[in-house]
Short mmCIF file of C-alpha atoms in Angstrom, two decimals:
data_model
loop_
_atom_site.label_atom_id
_atom_site.label_comp_id
_atom_site.label_asym_id
_atom_site.label_seq_id
_atom_site.Cartn_x
_atom_site.Cartn_y
_atom_site.Cartn_z
CA MET Q 1 -72.66 -27.53 -0.85
CA GLY Q 2 -75.90 -26.70 0.98
CA GLN Q 3 -79.26 -26.25 -0.66
CA SER Q 4 -81.07 -22.99 -0.33
CA LYS Q 5 -84.22 -23.13 1.73
CA PRO Q 6 -87.25 -21.40 0.19
CA PHE Q 7 -88.30 -18.27 2.02
CA ARG Q 8 -91.34 -18.91 4.20
CA ALA Q 9 -93.89 -16.49 5.51
CA THR Q 10 -93.22 -15.17 9.01
CA ALA Q 11 -95.76 -14.43 11.75
CA LEU Q 12 -95.11 -12.24 14.77
CA ILE Q 13 -96.93 -13.39 17.92
CA VAL Q 14 -97.15 -10.90 20.77
CA GLU Q 15 -98.66 -12.30 23.96
CA ASP Q 16 -97.56 -11.88 27.57
CA ASP Q 17 -99.12 -15.17 28.72
CA PRO Q 18 -96.40 -17.77 27.99
CA MET Q 19 -98.85 -20.68 27.65
CA GLN Q 20 -101.07 -18.85 25.16
CA ARG Q 21 -98.03 -17.60 23.23
CA GLU Q 22 -96.60 -21.12 23.00
CA MET Q 23 -99.92 -22.59 21.87
CA ILE Q 24 -100.29 -20.01 19.07
CA CYS Q 25 -96.69 -20.54 17.98
CA LEU Q 26 -97.13 -24.32 17.86
CA LEU Q 27 -100.27 -23.94 15.76
CA LEU Q 28 -98.50 -21.71 13.27
CA GLU Q 29 -95.37 -23.81 13.07
CA GLU Q 30 -97.58 -26.74 12.05
CA SER Q 31 -98.89 -24.68 9.13
CA ASP Q 32 -95.43 -24.00 7.63
CA VAL Q 33 -95.17 -20.46 8.91
CA ASP Q 34 -92.00 -19.26 10.63
CA VAL Q 35 -92.75 -17.63 13.97
CA ILE Q 36 -91.17 -14.83 15.99
CA GLU Q 37 -92.57 -14.49 19.49
CA CYS Q 38 -92.51 -11.53 21.88
CA GLU Q 39 -94.10 -10.86 25.25
CA SER Q 40 -94.21 -7.07 24.98
CA ALA Q 41 -95.11 -4.51 22.35
CA GLU Q 42 -91.74 -2.86 22.84
CA ALA Q 43 -89.92 -6.09 21.90
CA ALA Q 44 -92.26 -6.55 18.93
CA GLU Q 45 -91.54 -3.01 17.74
CA LEU Q 46 -87.83 -3.85 17.59
CA VAL Q 47 -88.62 -6.91 15.48
CA LEU Q 48 -90.81 -4.84 13.16
CA GLU Q 49 -88.12 -2.18 12.88
CA ASN Q 50 -85.51 -4.75 11.85
CA VAL Q 51 -87.45 -7.33 9.78
CA GLY Q 52 -90.94 -5.84 9.42
CA ASP Q 53 -90.98 -6.24 5.64
CA ASN Q 54 -90.68 -10.02 6.05
CA VAL Q 55 -93.55 -10.34 8.54
CA VAL Q 56 -96.79 -11.45 6.89
CA MET Q 57 -99.02 -11.35 9.93
CA MET Q 58 -99.00 -10.18 13.52
CA MET Q 59 -101.30 -11.53 16.19
CA THR Q 60 -101.28 -9.59 19.43
CA ASP Q 61 -103.20 -9.49 22.67
CA VAL Q 62 -104.46 -6.06 23.74
CA HIS Q 63 -103.03 -6.28 27.25
CA LEU Q 64 -99.27 -6.89 27.21
CA ALA Q 65 -96.23 -6.63 29.45
CA GLY Q 66 -94.65 -3.19 29.16
CA ASN Q 67 -96.09 0.27 28.60
CA MET Q 68 -97.70 -0.17 25.19
CA ASN Q 69 -100.86 -2.11 24.39
CA GLY Q 70 -101.62 -4.28 21.38
CA VAL Q 71 -103.79 -1.67 19.68
CA GLU Q 72 -100.95 0.85 19.78
CA LEU Q 73 -98.68 -1.89 18.44
CA ALA Q 74 -101.09 -2.50 15.54
CA TYR Q 75 -100.58 1.10 14.39
CA ILE Q 76 -96.81 0.72 14.68
CA ALA Q 77 -96.87 -2.53 12.69
CA ARG Q 78 -98.73 -0.78 9.88
CA LYS Q 79 -96.14 2.02 9.94
CA TYR Q 80 -93.30 -0.46 9.35
CA ASN Q 81 -95.23 -2.74 6.99
CA PRO Q 82 -98.48 -1.32 5.54
CA GLY Q 83 -99.43 -4.72 4.06
CA ILE Q 84 -99.07 -6.75 7.26
CA GLY Q 85 -102.11 -8.70 8.38
CA VAL Q 86 -102.99 -7.66 11.93
CA ILE Q 87 -105.13 -9.58 14.40
CA VAL Q 88 -105.76 -8.03 17.82
CA THR Q 89 -107.35 -10.26 20.42
CA SER Q 90 -108.80 -9.74 23.89
CA GLY Q 91 -111.35 -11.05 26.31
CA ARG Q 92 -112.49 -7.48 26.95
CA PRO Q 93 -113.77 -4.67 24.71
CA LEU Q 94 -111.18 -2.72 22.74
CA PRO Q 95 -109.82 0.37 24.52
CA GLN Q 96 -109.49 2.27 21.21
CA GLU Q 97 -110.13 1.93 17.48
CA LEU Q 98 -107.96 -0.37 15.35
CA PRO Q 99 -106.12 0.74 12.21
CA ASP Q 100 -107.93 0.15 8.91
CA GLY Q 101 -107.92 -3.49 7.87
CA ALA Q 102 -106.90 -4.85 11.29
CA GLN Q 103 -109.12 -7.59 12.72
CA PHE Q 104 -110.42 -7.93 16.27
CA TRP Q 105 -110.92 -11.44 17.61
CA SER Q 106 -112.74 -11.78 20.91
CA LYS Q 107 -111.40 -14.47 23.23
CA PRO Q 108 -111.87 -17.34 23.21
CA TRP Q 109 -111.16 -17.90 19.52
CA ALA Q 110 -110.85 -21.24 17.75
CA PRO Q 111 -107.32 -22.55 17.12
CA LEU Q 112 -108.35 -23.63 13.63
CA ASP Q 113 -109.17 -19.98 12.84
CA VAL Q 114 -105.55 -19.01 13.63
CA ILE Q 115 -104.23 -21.64 11.22
CA ARG Q 116 -106.70 -20.69 8.49
CA GLU Q 117 -105.95 -16.99 8.77
CA ALA Q 118 -102.18 -17.54 8.81
CA GLU Q 119 -102.39 -19.74 5.73
CA ARG Q 120 -104.62 -17.20 3.97
CA MET Q 121 -102.21 -14.36 4.74
CA ALA Q 122 -99.16 -16.45 3.77
CA TYR Q 123 -100.79 -17.40 0.46
CA ALA Q 124 -101.64 -13.78 -0.35
CA TRP Q 125 -98.07 -12.80 0.54
CA SER Q 126 -96.58 -15.53 -1.70
CA ILE Q 127 -98.73 -14.44 -4.67
CA ASP Q 128 -97.65 -10.84 -4.10
CA ALA Q 129 -93.97 -11.89 -3.79
CA GLN Q 130 -94.18 -13.84 -7.04
CA SER Q 131 -95.64 -10.87 -8.90
CA ARG Q 132 -92.81 -8.64 -7.61
CA ARG Q 133 -90.19 -11.12 -8.92
CA ARG Q 134 -91.61 -11.25 -12.46
CA PRO Q 135 -89.98 -8.88 -14.95
CA PRO Q 136 -92.34 -6.33 -16.47
CA ALA Q 137 -93.89 -7.41 -19.78
#
């Protein structure tokens, strides 16, 4: 009989540059976070539609493959999961305002910051999940 694996926090990485996407995913996998990767906002929207409640954080570039940009995706992510941590990154100024609580990281950012932020968001999510599992007093 198999053992159940504890549920781990999941991060959604949306980046059209395959090398950058792979680097971010490798960083997060080292910090015990499951990762779903997409190269377009449209693909990420499908993920959010299907498993958005299980996604703790989303990190997206502003400029992506497809018709939608990362800022538009940030609003969609909040629609599917209001508590999701959102990081939008770009080497250029933002084309529009971010949703409340979303962070903007100018490129280049430090890889250690990605790990720290993912671990912070995963910890906050685990505390919240534990409080939801406790029966009311």
